[in-house]
Amino acid sequence: PALLERALRVKAVAERHGVPLRAAAIAYPLRHPAVASVLVGTRSADEVQDAADMYSRTVPDALWDDLRAQGLLEGDAR
């Protein structure tokens, strides 16, 4: 229950910034300079297209700032 509550809070913050949670999930690890790629599991052509669409979304820095301010993102996480 606590993990689900946290995920729903993250989703709400992302949606306030106009960003689907899936787009934020793909973008987050790519913010670290040591990360060169992110693997996304898919089961169909539609899911591949959705992952590509989510990857191409712009995720504003303010989303990460808000997550940090609400204690939903570790302080040093970029």
PDB file of N, CA, C and O in Angstrom:
ATOM      1  N   PRO A   1       0.804  -1.225   0.000  1.00  0.00           N
ATOM      2  CA  PRO A   1       0.000   0.000   0.000  1.00  0.00           C
ATOM      3  C   PRO A   1       0.844   1.286   0.000  1.00  0.00           C
ATOM      4  O   PRO A   1       0.494   2.234  -0.687  1.00  0.00           O
ATOM      5  N   ALA A   2       1.949   1.298   0.733  1.00  0.00           N
ATOM      6  CA  ALA A   2       2.776   2.510   0.777  1.00  0.00           C
ATOM      7  C   ALA A   2       3.432   2.777  -0.571  1.00  0.00           C
ATOM      8  O   ALA A   2       3.518   3.935  -1.005  1.00  0.00           O
ATOM      9  N   LEU A   3       3.874   1.728  -1.232  1.00  0.00           N
ATOM     10  CA  LEU A   3       4.503   1.881  -2.543  1.00  0.00           C
ATOM     11  C   LEU A   3       3.490   2.375  -3.573  1.00  0.00           C
ATOM     12  O   LEU A   3       3.793   3.257  -4.390  1.00  0.00           O
ATOM     13  N   LEU A   4       2.280   1.842  -3.532  1.00  0.00           N
ATOM     14  CA  LEU A   4       1.233   2.288  -4.438  1.00  0.00           C
ATOM     15  C   LEU A   4       0.891   3.750  -4.179  1.00  0.00           C
ATOM     16  O   LEU A   4       0.746   4.529  -5.128  1.00  0.00           O
ATOM     17  N   GLU A   5       0.795   4.138  -2.920  1.00  0.00           N
ATOM     18  CA  GLU A   5       0.503   5.536  -2.588  1.00  0.00           C
ATOM     19  C   GLU A   5       1.586   6.454  -3.139  1.00  0.00           C
ATOM     20  O   GLU A   5       1.293   7.500  -3.722  1.00  0.00           O
ATOM     21  N   ARG A   6       2.836   6.066  -2.979  1.00  0.00           N
ATOM     22  CA  ARG A   6       3.952   6.872  -3.492  1.00  0.00           C
ATOM     23  C   ARG A   6       3.875   6.989  -5.019  1.00  0.00           C
ATOM     24  O   ARG A   6       4.051   8.071  -5.585  1.00  0.00           O
ATOM     25  N   ALA A   7       3.616   5.880  -5.692  1.00  0.00           N
ATOM     26  CA  ALA A   7       3.509   5.891  -7.150  1.00  0.00           C
ATOM     27  C   ALA A   7       2.372   6.799  -7.607  1.00  0.00           C
ATOM     28  O   ALA A   7       2.516   7.547  -8.585  1.00  0.00           O
ATOM     29  N   LEU A   8       1.269   6.771  -6.915  1.00  0.00           N
ATOM     30  CA  LEU A   8       0.138   7.626  -7.279  1.00  0.00           C
ATOM     31  C   LEU A   8       0.457   9.098  -7.042  1.00  0.00           C
ATOM     32  O   LEU A   8       0.022   9.966  -7.802  1.00  0.00           O
ATOM     33  N   ARG A   9       1.231   9.380  -5.999  1.00  0.00           N
ATOM     34  CA  ARG A   9       1.649  10.767  -5.751  1.00  0.00           C
ATOM     35  C   ARG A   9       2.593  11.252  -6.853  1.00  0.00           C
ATOM     36  O   ARG A   9       2.484  12.385  -7.326  1.00  0.00           O
ATOM     37  N   VAL A  10       3.518  10.398  -7.268  1.00  0.00           N
ATOM     38  CA  VAL A  10       4.428  10.748  -8.365  1.00  0.00           C
ATOM     39  C   VAL A  10       3.621  10.981  -9.639  1.00  0.00           C
ATOM     40  O   VAL A  10       3.842  11.961 -10.369  1.00  0.00           O
ATOM     41  N   LYS A  11       2.661  10.114  -9.899  1.00  0.00           N
ATOM     42  CA  LYS A  11       1.812  10.253 -11.083  1.00  0.00           C
ATOM     43  C   LYS A  11       1.060  11.581 -11.049  1.00  0.00           C
ATOM     44  O   LYS A  11       0.967  12.278 -12.073  1.00  0.00           O
ATOM     45  N   ALA A  12       0.535  11.961  -9.902  1.00  0.00           N
ATOM     46  CA  ALA A  12      -0.206  13.219  -9.787  1.00  0.00           C
ATOM     47  C   ALA A  12       0.687  14.423 -10.077  1.00  0.00           C
ATOM     48  O   ALA A  12       0.279  15.362 -10.768  1.00  0.00           O
ATOM     49  N   VAL A  13       1.914  14.401  -9.574  1.00  0.00           N
ATOM     50  CA  VAL A  13       2.851  15.499  -9.842  1.00  0.00           C
ATOM     51  C   VAL A  13       3.161  15.553 -11.335  1.00  0.00           C
ATOM     52  O   VAL A  13       3.135  16.626 -11.953  1.00  0.00           O
ATOM     53  N   ALA A  14       3.438  14.409 -11.930  1.00  0.00           N
ATOM     54  CA  ALA A  14       3.740  14.365 -13.361  1.00  0.00           C
ATOM     55  C   ALA A  14       2.567  14.913 -14.176  1.00  0.00           C
ATOM     56  O   ALA A  14       2.762  15.727 -15.090  1.00  0.00           O
ATOM     57  N   GLU A  15       1.362  14.513 -13.828  1.00  0.00           N
ATOM     58  CA  GLU A  15       0.189  14.975 -14.573  1.00  0.00           C
ATOM     59  C   GLU A  15      -0.017  16.482 -14.429  1.00  0.00           C
ATOM     60  O   GLU A  15      -0.466  17.139 -15.368  1.00  0.00           O
ATOM     61  N   ARG A  16       0.316  17.036 -13.269  1.00  0.00           N
ATOM     62  CA  ARG A  16       0.205  18.501 -13.102  1.00  0.00           C
ATOM     63  C   ARG A  16       1.137  19.232 -14.053  1.00  0.00           C
ATOM     64  O   ARG A  16       0.905  20.380 -14.408  1.00  0.00           O
ATOM     65  N   HIS A  17       2.203  18.554 -14.456  1.00  0.00           N
ATOM     66  CA  HIS A  17       3.148  19.146 -15.406  1.00  0.00           C
ATOM     67  C   HIS A  17       2.831  18.726 -16.845  1.00  0.00           C
ATOM     68  O   HIS A  17       3.613  19.016 -17.751  1.00  0.00           O
ATOM     69  N   GLY A  18       1.725  18.027 -17.025  1.00  0.00           N
ATOM     70  CA  GLY A  18       1.335  17.594 -18.366  1.00  0.00           C
ATOM     71  C   GLY A  18       2.178  16.457 -18.901  1.00  0.00           C
ATOM     72  O   GLY A  18       2.287  16.287 -20.123  1.00  0.00           O
ATOM     73  N   VAL A  19       2.757  15.670 -18.010  1.00  0.00           N
ATOM     74  CA  VAL A  19       3.653  14.592 -18.407  1.00  0.00           C
ATOM     75  C   VAL A  19       3.066  13.257 -17.953  1.00  0.00           C
ATOM     76  O   VAL A  19       2.802  13.066 -16.768  1.00  0.00           O
ATOM     77  N   PRO A  20       2.860  12.326 -18.876  1.00  0.00           N
ATOM     78  CA  PRO A  20       2.422  10.990 -18.454  1.00  0.00           C
ATOM     79  C   PRO A  20       3.495  10.330 -17.581  1.00  0.00           C
ATOM     80  O   PRO A  20       4.697  10.538 -17.797  1.00  0.00           O
ATOM     81  N   LEU A  21       3.061   9.548 -16.619  1.00  0.00           N
ATOM     82  CA  LEU A  21       4.003   8.859 -15.741  1.00  0.00           C
ATOM     83  C   LEU A  21       4.983   8.009 -16.546  1.00  0.00           C
ATOM     84  O   LEU A  21       6.174   7.941 -16.222  1.00  0.00           O
ATOM     85  N   ARG A  22       4.515   7.387 -17.621  1.00  0.00           N
ATOM     86  CA  ARG A  22       5.395   6.564 -18.452  1.00  0.00           C
ATOM     87  C   ARG A  22       6.538   7.394 -19.038  1.00  0.00           C
ATOM     88  O   ARG A  22       7.681   6.935 -19.105  1.00  0.00           O
ATOM     89  N   ALA A  23       6.249   8.628 -19.453  1.00  0.00           N
ATOM     90  CA  ALA A  23       7.290   9.493 -20.014  1.00  0.00           C
ATOM     91  C   ALA A  23       8.311   9.862 -18.943  1.00  0.00           C
ATOM     92  O   ALA A  23       9.522   9.868 -19.202  1.00  0.00           O
ATOM     93  N   ALA A  24       7.839  10.164 -17.748  1.00  0.00           N
ATOM     94  CA  ALA A  24       8.759  10.501 -16.653  1.00  0.00           C
ATOM     95  C   ALA A  24       9.624   9.293 -16.298  1.00  0.00           C
ATOM     96  O   ALA A  24      10.823   9.441 -16.026  1.00  0.00           O
ATOM     97  N   ALA A  25       9.034   8.108 -16.314  1.00  0.00           N
ATOM     98  CA  ALA A  25       9.777   6.896 -15.966  1.00  0.00           C
ATOM     99  C   ALA A  25      10.893   6.612 -16.970  1.00  0.00           C
ATOM    100  O   ALA A  25      11.975   6.145 -16.585  1.00  0.00           O
ATOM    101  N   ILE A  26      10.659   6.904 -18.222  1.00  0.00           N
ATOM    102  CA  ILE A  26      11.693   6.705 -19.242  1.00  0.00           C
ATOM    103  C   ILE A  26      12.747   7.801 -19.142  1.00  0.00           C
ATOM    104  O   ILE A  26      13.945   7.546 -19.270  1.00  0.00           O
ATOM    105  N   ALA A  27      12.325   9.032 -18.884  1.00  0.00           N
ATOM    106  CA  ALA A  27      13.251  10.166 -18.860  1.00  0.00           C
ATOM    107  C   ALA A  27      14.155  10.179 -17.633  1.00  0.00           C
ATOM    108  O   ALA A  27      15.311  10.604 -17.720  1.00  0.00           O
ATOM    109  N   TYR A  28      13.642   9.720 -16.501  1.00  0.00           N
ATOM    110  CA  TYR A  28      14.401   9.855 -15.257  1.00  0.00           C
ATOM    111  C   TYR A  28      15.792   9.226 -15.303  1.00  0.00           C
ATOM    112  O   TYR A  28      16.779   9.902 -15.000  1.00  0.00           O
ATOM    113  N   PRO A  29      15.947   7.976 -15.650  1.00  0.00           N
ATOM    114  CA  PRO A  29      17.307   7.409 -15.620  1.00  0.00           C
ATOM    115  C   PRO A  29      18.238   8.068 -16.635  1.00  0.00           C
ATOM    116  O   PRO A  29      19.453   8.111 -16.424  1.00  0.00           O
ATOM    117  N   LEU A  30      17.688   8.614 -17.695  1.00  0.00           N
ATOM    118  CA  LEU A  30      18.518   9.243 -18.723  1.00  0.00           C
ATOM    119  C   LEU A  30      19.088  10.582 -18.271  1.00  0.00           C
ATOM    120  O   LEU A  30      19.951  11.147 -18.937  1.00  0.00           O
ATOM    121  N   ARG A  31      18.637  11.085 -17.137  1.00  0.00           N
ATOM    122  CA  ARG A  31      19.174  12.335 -16.598  1.00  0.00           C
ATOM    123  C   ARG A  31      20.572  12.136 -16.007  1.00  0.00           C
ATOM    124  O   ARG A  31      21.301  13.097 -15.819  1.00  0.00           O
ATOM    125  N   HIS A  32      20.948  10.907 -15.717  1.00  0.00           N
ATOM    126  CA  HIS A  32      22.260  10.636 -15.134  1.00  0.00           C
ATOM    127  C   HIS A  32      23.279  10.460 -16.257  1.00  0.00           C
ATOM    128  O   HIS A  32      23.022   9.728 -17.216  1.00  0.00           O
ATOM    129  N   PRO A  33      24.428  11.117 -16.148  1.00  0.00           N
ATOM    130  CA  PRO A  33      25.412  11.046 -17.238  1.00  0.00           C
ATOM    131  C   PRO A  33      25.977   9.652 -17.498  1.00  0.00           C
ATOM    132  O   PRO A  33      26.473   9.390 -18.595  1.00  0.00           O
ATOM    133  N   ALA A  34      25.893   8.754 -16.524  1.00  0.00           N
ATOM    134  CA  ALA A  34      26.432   7.405 -16.720  1.00  0.00           C
ATOM    135  C   ALA A  34      25.458   6.488 -17.453  1.00  0.00           C
ATOM    136  O   ALA A  34      25.826   5.396 -17.868  1.00  0.00           O
ATOM    137  N   VAL A  35      24.228   6.934 -17.637  1.00  0.00           N
ATOM    138  CA  VAL A  35      23.212   6.102 -18.289  1.00  0.00           C
ATOM    139  C   VAL A  35      23.187   6.431 -19.777  1.00  0.00           C
ATOM    140  O   VAL A  35      22.938   7.565 -20.175  1.00  0.00           O
ATOM    141  N   ALA A  36      23.435   5.411 -20.590  1.00  0.00           N
ATOM    142  CA  ALA A  36      23.469   5.593 -22.038  1.00  0.00           C
ATOM    143  C   ALA A  36      22.157   5.193 -22.709  1.00  0.00           C
ATOM    144  O   ALA A  36      21.840   5.663 -23.794  1.00  0.00           O
ATOM    145  N   SER A  37      21.387   4.316 -22.058  1.00  0.00           N
ATOM    146  CA  SER A  37      20.135   3.872 -22.674  1.00  0.00           C
ATOM    147  C   SER A  37      19.211   3.309 -21.602  1.00  0.00           C
ATOM    148  O   SER A  37      19.644   2.997 -20.493  1.00  0.00           O
ATOM    149  N   VAL A  38      17.961   3.202 -21.971  1.00  0.00           N
ATOM    150  CA  VAL A  38      16.946   2.619 -21.094  1.00  0.00           C
ATOM    151  C   VAL A  38      16.222   1.549 -21.893  1.00  0.00           C
ATOM    152  O   VAL A  38      15.802   1.799 -23.030  1.00  0.00           O
ATOM    153  N   LEU A  39      16.098   0.369 -21.324  1.00  0.00           N
ATOM    154  CA  LEU A  39      15.361  -0.707 -21.980  1.00  0.00           C
ATOM    155  C   LEU A  39      13.914  -0.670 -21.502  1.00  0.00           C
ATOM    156  O   LEU A  39      13.653  -0.575 -20.311  1.00  0.00           O
ATOM    157  N   VAL A  40      12.994  -0.746 -22.446  1.00  0.00           N
ATOM    158  CA  VAL A  40      11.571  -0.720 -22.137  1.00  0.00           C
ATOM    159  C   VAL A  40      10.969  -2.022 -22.636  1.00  0.00           C
ATOM    160  O   VAL A  40      11.099  -2.361 -23.810  1.00  0.00           O
ATOM    161  N   GLY A  41      10.335  -2.750 -21.746  1.00  0.00           N
ATOM    162  CA  GLY A  41       9.702  -4.001 -22.150  1.00  0.00           C
ATOM    163  C   GLY A  41       8.401  -3.742 -22.893  1.00  0.00           C
ATOM    164  O   GLY A  41       7.603  -2.915 -22.476  1.00  0.00           O
ATOM    165  N   THR A  42       8.231  -4.420 -23.986  1.00  0.00           N
ATOM    166  CA  THR A  42       7.006  -4.281 -24.782  1.00  0.00           C
ATOM    167  C   THR A  42       6.534  -5.654 -25.235  1.00  0.00           C
ATOM    168  O   THR A  42       7.326  -6.586 -25.362  1.00  0.00           O
ATOM    169  N   ARG A  43       5.232  -5.738 -25.476  1.00  0.00           N
ATOM    170  CA  ARG A  43       4.660  -7.005 -25.926  1.00  0.00           C
ATOM    171  C   ARG A  43       3.966  -6.894 -27.283  1.00  0.00           C
ATOM    172  O   ARG A  43       3.490  -7.876 -27.808  1.00  0.00           O
ATOM    173  N   SER A  44       3.876  -5.676 -27.788  1.00  0.00           N
ATOM    174  CA  SER A  44       3.157  -5.497 -29.053  1.00  0.00           C
ATOM    175  C   SER A  44       3.705  -4.272 -29.775  1.00  0.00           C
ATOM    176  O   SER A  44       4.408  -3.440 -29.189  1.00  0.00           O
ATOM    177  N   ALA A  45       3.338  -4.156 -31.037  1.00  0.00           N
ATOM    178  CA  ALA A  45       3.742  -2.992 -31.828  1.00  0.00           C
ATOM    179  C   ALA A  45       3.177  -1.709 -31.222  1.00  0.00           C
ATOM    180  O   ALA A  45       3.840  -0.667 -31.227  1.00  0.00           O
ATOM    181  N   ASP A  46       1.970  -1.771 -30.669  1.00  0.00           N
ATOM    182  CA  ASP A  46       1.375  -0.587 -30.039  1.00  0.00           C
ATOM    183  C   ASP A  46       2.197  -0.135 -28.835  1.00  0.00           C
ATOM    184  O   ASP A  46       2.377   1.074 -28.622  1.00  0.00           O
ATOM    185  N   GLU A  47       2.697  -1.083 -28.054  1.00  0.00           N
ATOM    186  CA  GLU A  47       3.514  -0.732 -26.900  1.00  0.00           C
ATOM    187  C   GLU A  47       4.863  -0.166 -27.330  1.00  0.00           C
ATOM    188  O   GLU A  47       5.397   0.727 -26.675  1.00  0.00           O
ATOM    189  N   VAL A  48       5.418  -0.654 -28.426  1.00  0.00           N
ATOM    190  CA  VAL A  48       6.655  -0.090 -28.959  1.00  0.00           C
ATOM    191  C   VAL A  48       6.414   1.352 -29.365  1.00  0.00           C
ATOM    192  O   VAL A  48       7.207   2.250 -29.036  1.00  0.00           O
ATOM    193  N   GLN A  49       5.314   1.602 -30.061  1.00  0.00           N
ATOM    194  CA  GLN A  49       4.989   2.964 -30.483  1.00  0.00           C
ATOM    195  C   GLN A  49       4.769   3.875 -29.279  1.00  0.00           C
ATOM    196  O   GLN A  49       5.228   5.010 -29.245  1.00  0.00           O
ATOM    197  N   ASP A  50       4.065   3.370 -28.265  1.00  0.00           N
ATOM    198  CA  ASP A  50       3.839   4.164 -27.055  1.00  0.00           C
ATOM    199  C   ASP A  50       5.158   4.504 -26.376  1.00  0.00           C
ATOM    200  O   ASP A  50       5.360   5.651 -25.960  1.00  0.00           O
ATOM    201  N   ALA A  51       6.061   3.543 -26.265  1.00  0.00           N
ATOM    202  CA  ALA A  51       7.359   3.803 -25.638  1.00  0.00           C
ATOM    203  C   ALA A  51       8.130   4.866 -26.418  1.00  0.00           C
ATOM    204  O   ALA A  51       8.740   5.762 -25.824  1.00  0.00           O
ATOM    205  N   ALA A  52       8.096   4.802 -27.736  1.00  0.00           N
ATOM    206  CA  ALA A  52       8.771   5.806 -28.561  1.00  0.00           C
ATOM    207  C   ALA A  52       8.130   7.175 -28.359  1.00  0.00           C
ATOM    208  O   ALA A  52       8.832   8.194 -28.259  1.00  0.00           O
ATOM    209  N   ASP A  53       6.813   7.205 -28.287  1.00  0.00           N
ATOM    210  CA  ASP A  53       6.111   8.471 -28.050  1.00  0.00           C
ATOM    211  C   ASP A  53       6.478   9.044 -26.679  1.00  0.00           C
ATOM    212  O   ASP A  53       6.698  10.252 -26.541  1.00  0.00           O
ATOM    213  N   MET A  54       6.526   8.201 -25.666  1.00  0.00           N
ATOM    214  CA  MET A  54       6.858   8.658 -24.313  1.00  0.00           C
ATOM    215  C   MET A  54       8.302   9.151 -24.241  1.00  0.00           C
ATOM    216  O   MET A  54       8.599  10.156 -23.592  1.00  0.00           O
ATOM    217  N   TYR A  55       9.203   8.484 -24.956  1.00  0.00           N
ATOM    218  CA  TYR A  55      10.607   8.904 -24.998  1.00  0.00           C
ATOM    219  C   TYR A  55      10.741  10.293 -25.617  1.00  0.00           C
ATOM    220  O   TYR A  55      11.568  11.097 -25.190  1.00  0.00           O
ATOM    221  N   SER A  56       9.910  10.593 -26.595  1.00  0.00           N
ATOM    222  CA  SER A  56      10.027  11.873 -27.306  1.00  0.00           C
ATOM    223  C   SER A  56       9.383  13.040 -26.553  1.00  0.00           C
ATOM    224  O   SER A  56       9.551  14.184 -26.957  1.00  0.00           O
ATOM    225  N   ARG A  57       8.676  12.759 -25.472  1.00  0.00           N
ATOM    226  CA  ARG A  57       8.029  13.818 -24.695  1.00  0.00           C
ATOM    227  C   ARG A  57       9.062  14.653 -23.950  1.00  0.00           C
ATOM    228  O   ARG A  57      10.060  14.129 -23.448  1.00  0.00           O
ATOM    229  N   THR A  58       8.808  15.945 -23.856  1.00  0.00           N
ATOM    230  CA  THR A  58       9.647  16.832 -23.060  1.00  0.00           C
ATOM    231  C   THR A  58       9.192  16.749 -21.610  1.00  0.00           C
ATOM    232  O   THR A  58       8.001  16.864 -21.325  1.00  0.00           O
ATOM    233  N   VAL A  59      10.134  16.535 -20.722  1.00  0.00           N
ATOM    234  CA  VAL A  59       9.844  16.488 -19.290  1.00  0.00           C
ATOM    235  C   VAL A  59      10.527  17.707 -18.664  1.00  0.00           C
ATOM    236  O   VAL A  59      11.754  17.790 -18.641  1.00  0.00           O
ATOM    237  N   PRO A  60       9.737  18.660 -18.161  1.00  0.00           N
ATOM    238  CA  PRO A  60      10.341  19.884 -17.623  1.00  0.00           C
ATOM    239  C   PRO A  60      11.112  19.645 -16.326  1.00  0.00           C
ATOM    240  O   PRO A  60      10.742  18.783 -15.520  1.00  0.00           O
ATOM    241  N   ASP A  61      12.172  20.412 -16.131  1.00  0.00           N
ATOM    242  CA  ASP A  61      12.950  20.309 -14.900  1.00  0.00           C
ATOM    243  C   ASP A  61      12.091  20.586 -13.677  1.00  0.00           C
ATOM    244  O   ASP A  61      12.349  20.044 -12.597  1.00  0.00           O
ATOM    245  N   ALA A  62      11.060  21.402 -13.830  1.00  0.00           N
ATOM    246  CA  ALA A  62      10.176  21.724 -12.701  1.00  0.00           C
ATOM    247  C   ALA A  62       9.499  20.475 -12.140  1.00  0.00           C
ATOM    248  O   ALA A  62       9.210  20.416 -10.943  1.00  0.00           O
ATOM    249  N   LEU A  63       9.262  19.477 -12.977  1.00  0.00           N
ATOM    250  CA  LEU A  63       8.666  18.234 -12.479  1.00  0.00           C
ATOM    251  C   LEU A  63       9.597  17.591 -11.465  1.00  0.00           C
ATOM    252  O   LEU A  63       9.172  17.198 -10.378  1.00  0.00           O
ATOM    253  N   TRP A  64      10.881  17.489 -11.788  1.00  0.00           N
ATOM    254  CA  TRP A  64      11.854  16.879 -10.869  1.00  0.00           C
ATOM    255  C   TRP A  64      11.980  17.715  -9.608  1.00  0.00           C
ATOM    256  O   TRP A  64      12.089  17.170  -8.506  1.00  0.00           O
ATOM    257  N   ASP A  65      11.953  19.041  -9.760  1.00  0.00           N
ATOM    258  CA  ASP A  65      12.015  19.932  -8.591  1.00  0.00           C
ATOM    259  C   ASP A  65      10.822  19.696  -7.669  1.00  0.00           C
ATOM    260  O   ASP A  65      10.977  19.643  -6.447  1.00  0.00           O
ATOM    261  N   ASP A  66       9.637  19.567  -8.247  1.00  0.00           N
ATOM    262  CA  ASP A  66       8.436  19.329  -7.451  1.00  0.00           C
ATOM    263  C   ASP A  66       8.490  17.973  -6.752  1.00  0.00           C
ATOM    264  O   ASP A  66       8.101  17.857  -5.588  1.00  0.00           O
ATOM    265  N   LEU A  67       8.965  16.957  -7.451  1.00  0.00           N
ATOM    266  CA  LEU A  67       9.092  15.634  -6.837  1.00  0.00           C
ATOM    267  C   LEU A  67      10.062  15.690  -5.653  1.00  0.00           C
ATOM    268  O   LEU A  67       9.808  15.104  -4.599  1.00  0.00           O
ATOM    269  N   ARG A  68      11.153  16.413  -5.832  1.00  0.00           N
ATOM    270  CA  ARG A  68      12.135  16.555  -4.763  1.00  0.00           C
ATOM    271  C   ARG A  68      11.525  17.308  -3.579  1.00  0.00           C
ATOM    272  O   ARG A  68      11.685  16.911  -2.426  1.00  0.00           O
ATOM    273  N   ALA A  69      10.802  18.386  -3.869  1.00  0.00           N
ATOM    274  CA  ALA A  69      10.191  19.207  -2.815  1.00  0.00           C
ATOM    275  C   ALA A  69       9.170  18.417  -1.998  1.00  0.00           C
ATOM    276  O   ALA A  69       8.982  18.678  -0.813  1.00  0.00           O
ATOM    277  N   GLN A  70       8.517  17.460  -2.632  1.00  0.00           N
ATOM    278  CA  GLN A  70       7.507  16.651  -1.938  1.00  0.00           C
ATOM    279  C   GLN A  70       8.091  15.371  -1.319  1.00  0.00           C
ATOM    280  O   GLN A  70       7.363  14.522  -0.827  1.00  0.00           O
ATOM    281  N   GLY A  71       9.419  15.252  -1.369  1.00  0.00           N
ATOM    282  CA  GLY A  71      10.067  14.083  -0.778  1.00  0.00           C
ATOM    283  C   GLY A  71       9.875  12.811  -1.581  1.00  0.00           C
ATOM    284  O   GLY A  71      10.032  11.714  -1.056  1.00  0.00           O
ATOM    285  N   LEU A  72       9.542  12.959  -2.864  1.00  0.00           N
ATOM    286  CA  LEU A  72       9.305  11.798  -3.715  1.00  0.00           C
ATOM    287  C   LEU A  72      10.514  11.448  -4.578  1.00  0.00           C
ATOM    288  O   LEU A  72      10.488  10.474  -5.327  1.00  0.00           O
ATOM    289  N   LEU A  73      11.560  12.256  -4.467  1.00  0.00           N
ATOM    290  CA  LEU A  73      12.791  12.041  -5.218  1.00  0.00           C
ATOM    291  C   LEU A  73      13.940  12.372  -4.283  1.00  0.00           C
ATOM    292  O   LEU A  73      13.889  13.382  -3.586  1.00  0.00           O
ATOM    293  N   GLU A  74      14.921  11.529  -4.256  1.00  0.00           N
ATOM    294  CA  GLU A  74      16.060  11.751  -3.361  1.00  0.00           C
ATOM    295  C   GLU A  74      16.722  13.085  -3.656  1.00  0.00           C
ATOM    296  O   GLU A  74      16.762  13.521  -4.811  1.00  0.00           O
ATOM    297  N   GLY A  75      17.256  13.724  -2.648  1.00  0.00           N
ATOM    298  CA  GLY A  75      17.829  15.054  -2.748  1.00  0.00           C
ATOM    299  C   GLY A  75      18.882  15.242  -3.804  1.00  0.00           C
ATOM    300  O   GLY A  75      18.924  16.257  -4.470  1.00  0.00           O
ATOM    301  N   ASP A  76      19.765  14.259  -3.997  1.00  0.00           N
ATOM    302  CA  ASP A  76      20.847  14.404  -4.964  1.00  0.00           C
ATOM    303  C   ASP A  76      20.486  13.901  -6.352  1.00  0.00           C
ATOM    304  O   ASP A  76      21.258  14.063  -7.284  1.00  0.00           O
ATOM    305  N   ALA A  77      19.341  13.275  -6.481  1.00  0.00           N
ATOM    306  CA  ALA A  77      18.946  12.748  -7.787  1.00  0.00           C
ATOM    307  C   ALA A  77      18.708  13.899  -8.743  1.00  0.00           C
ATOM    308  O   ALA A  77      18.082  14.880  -8.394  1.00  0.00           O
ATOM    309  N   ARG A  78      19.212  13.776  -9.909  1.00  0.00           N
ATOM    310  CA  ARG A  78      19.060  14.834 -10.913  1.00  0.00           C
ATOM    311  C   ARG A  78      17.877  14.493 -11.736  1.00  0.00           C
ATOM    312  O   ARG A  78      17.367  14.723 -12.578  1.00  0.00           O
TER     313      ARG A  78
END
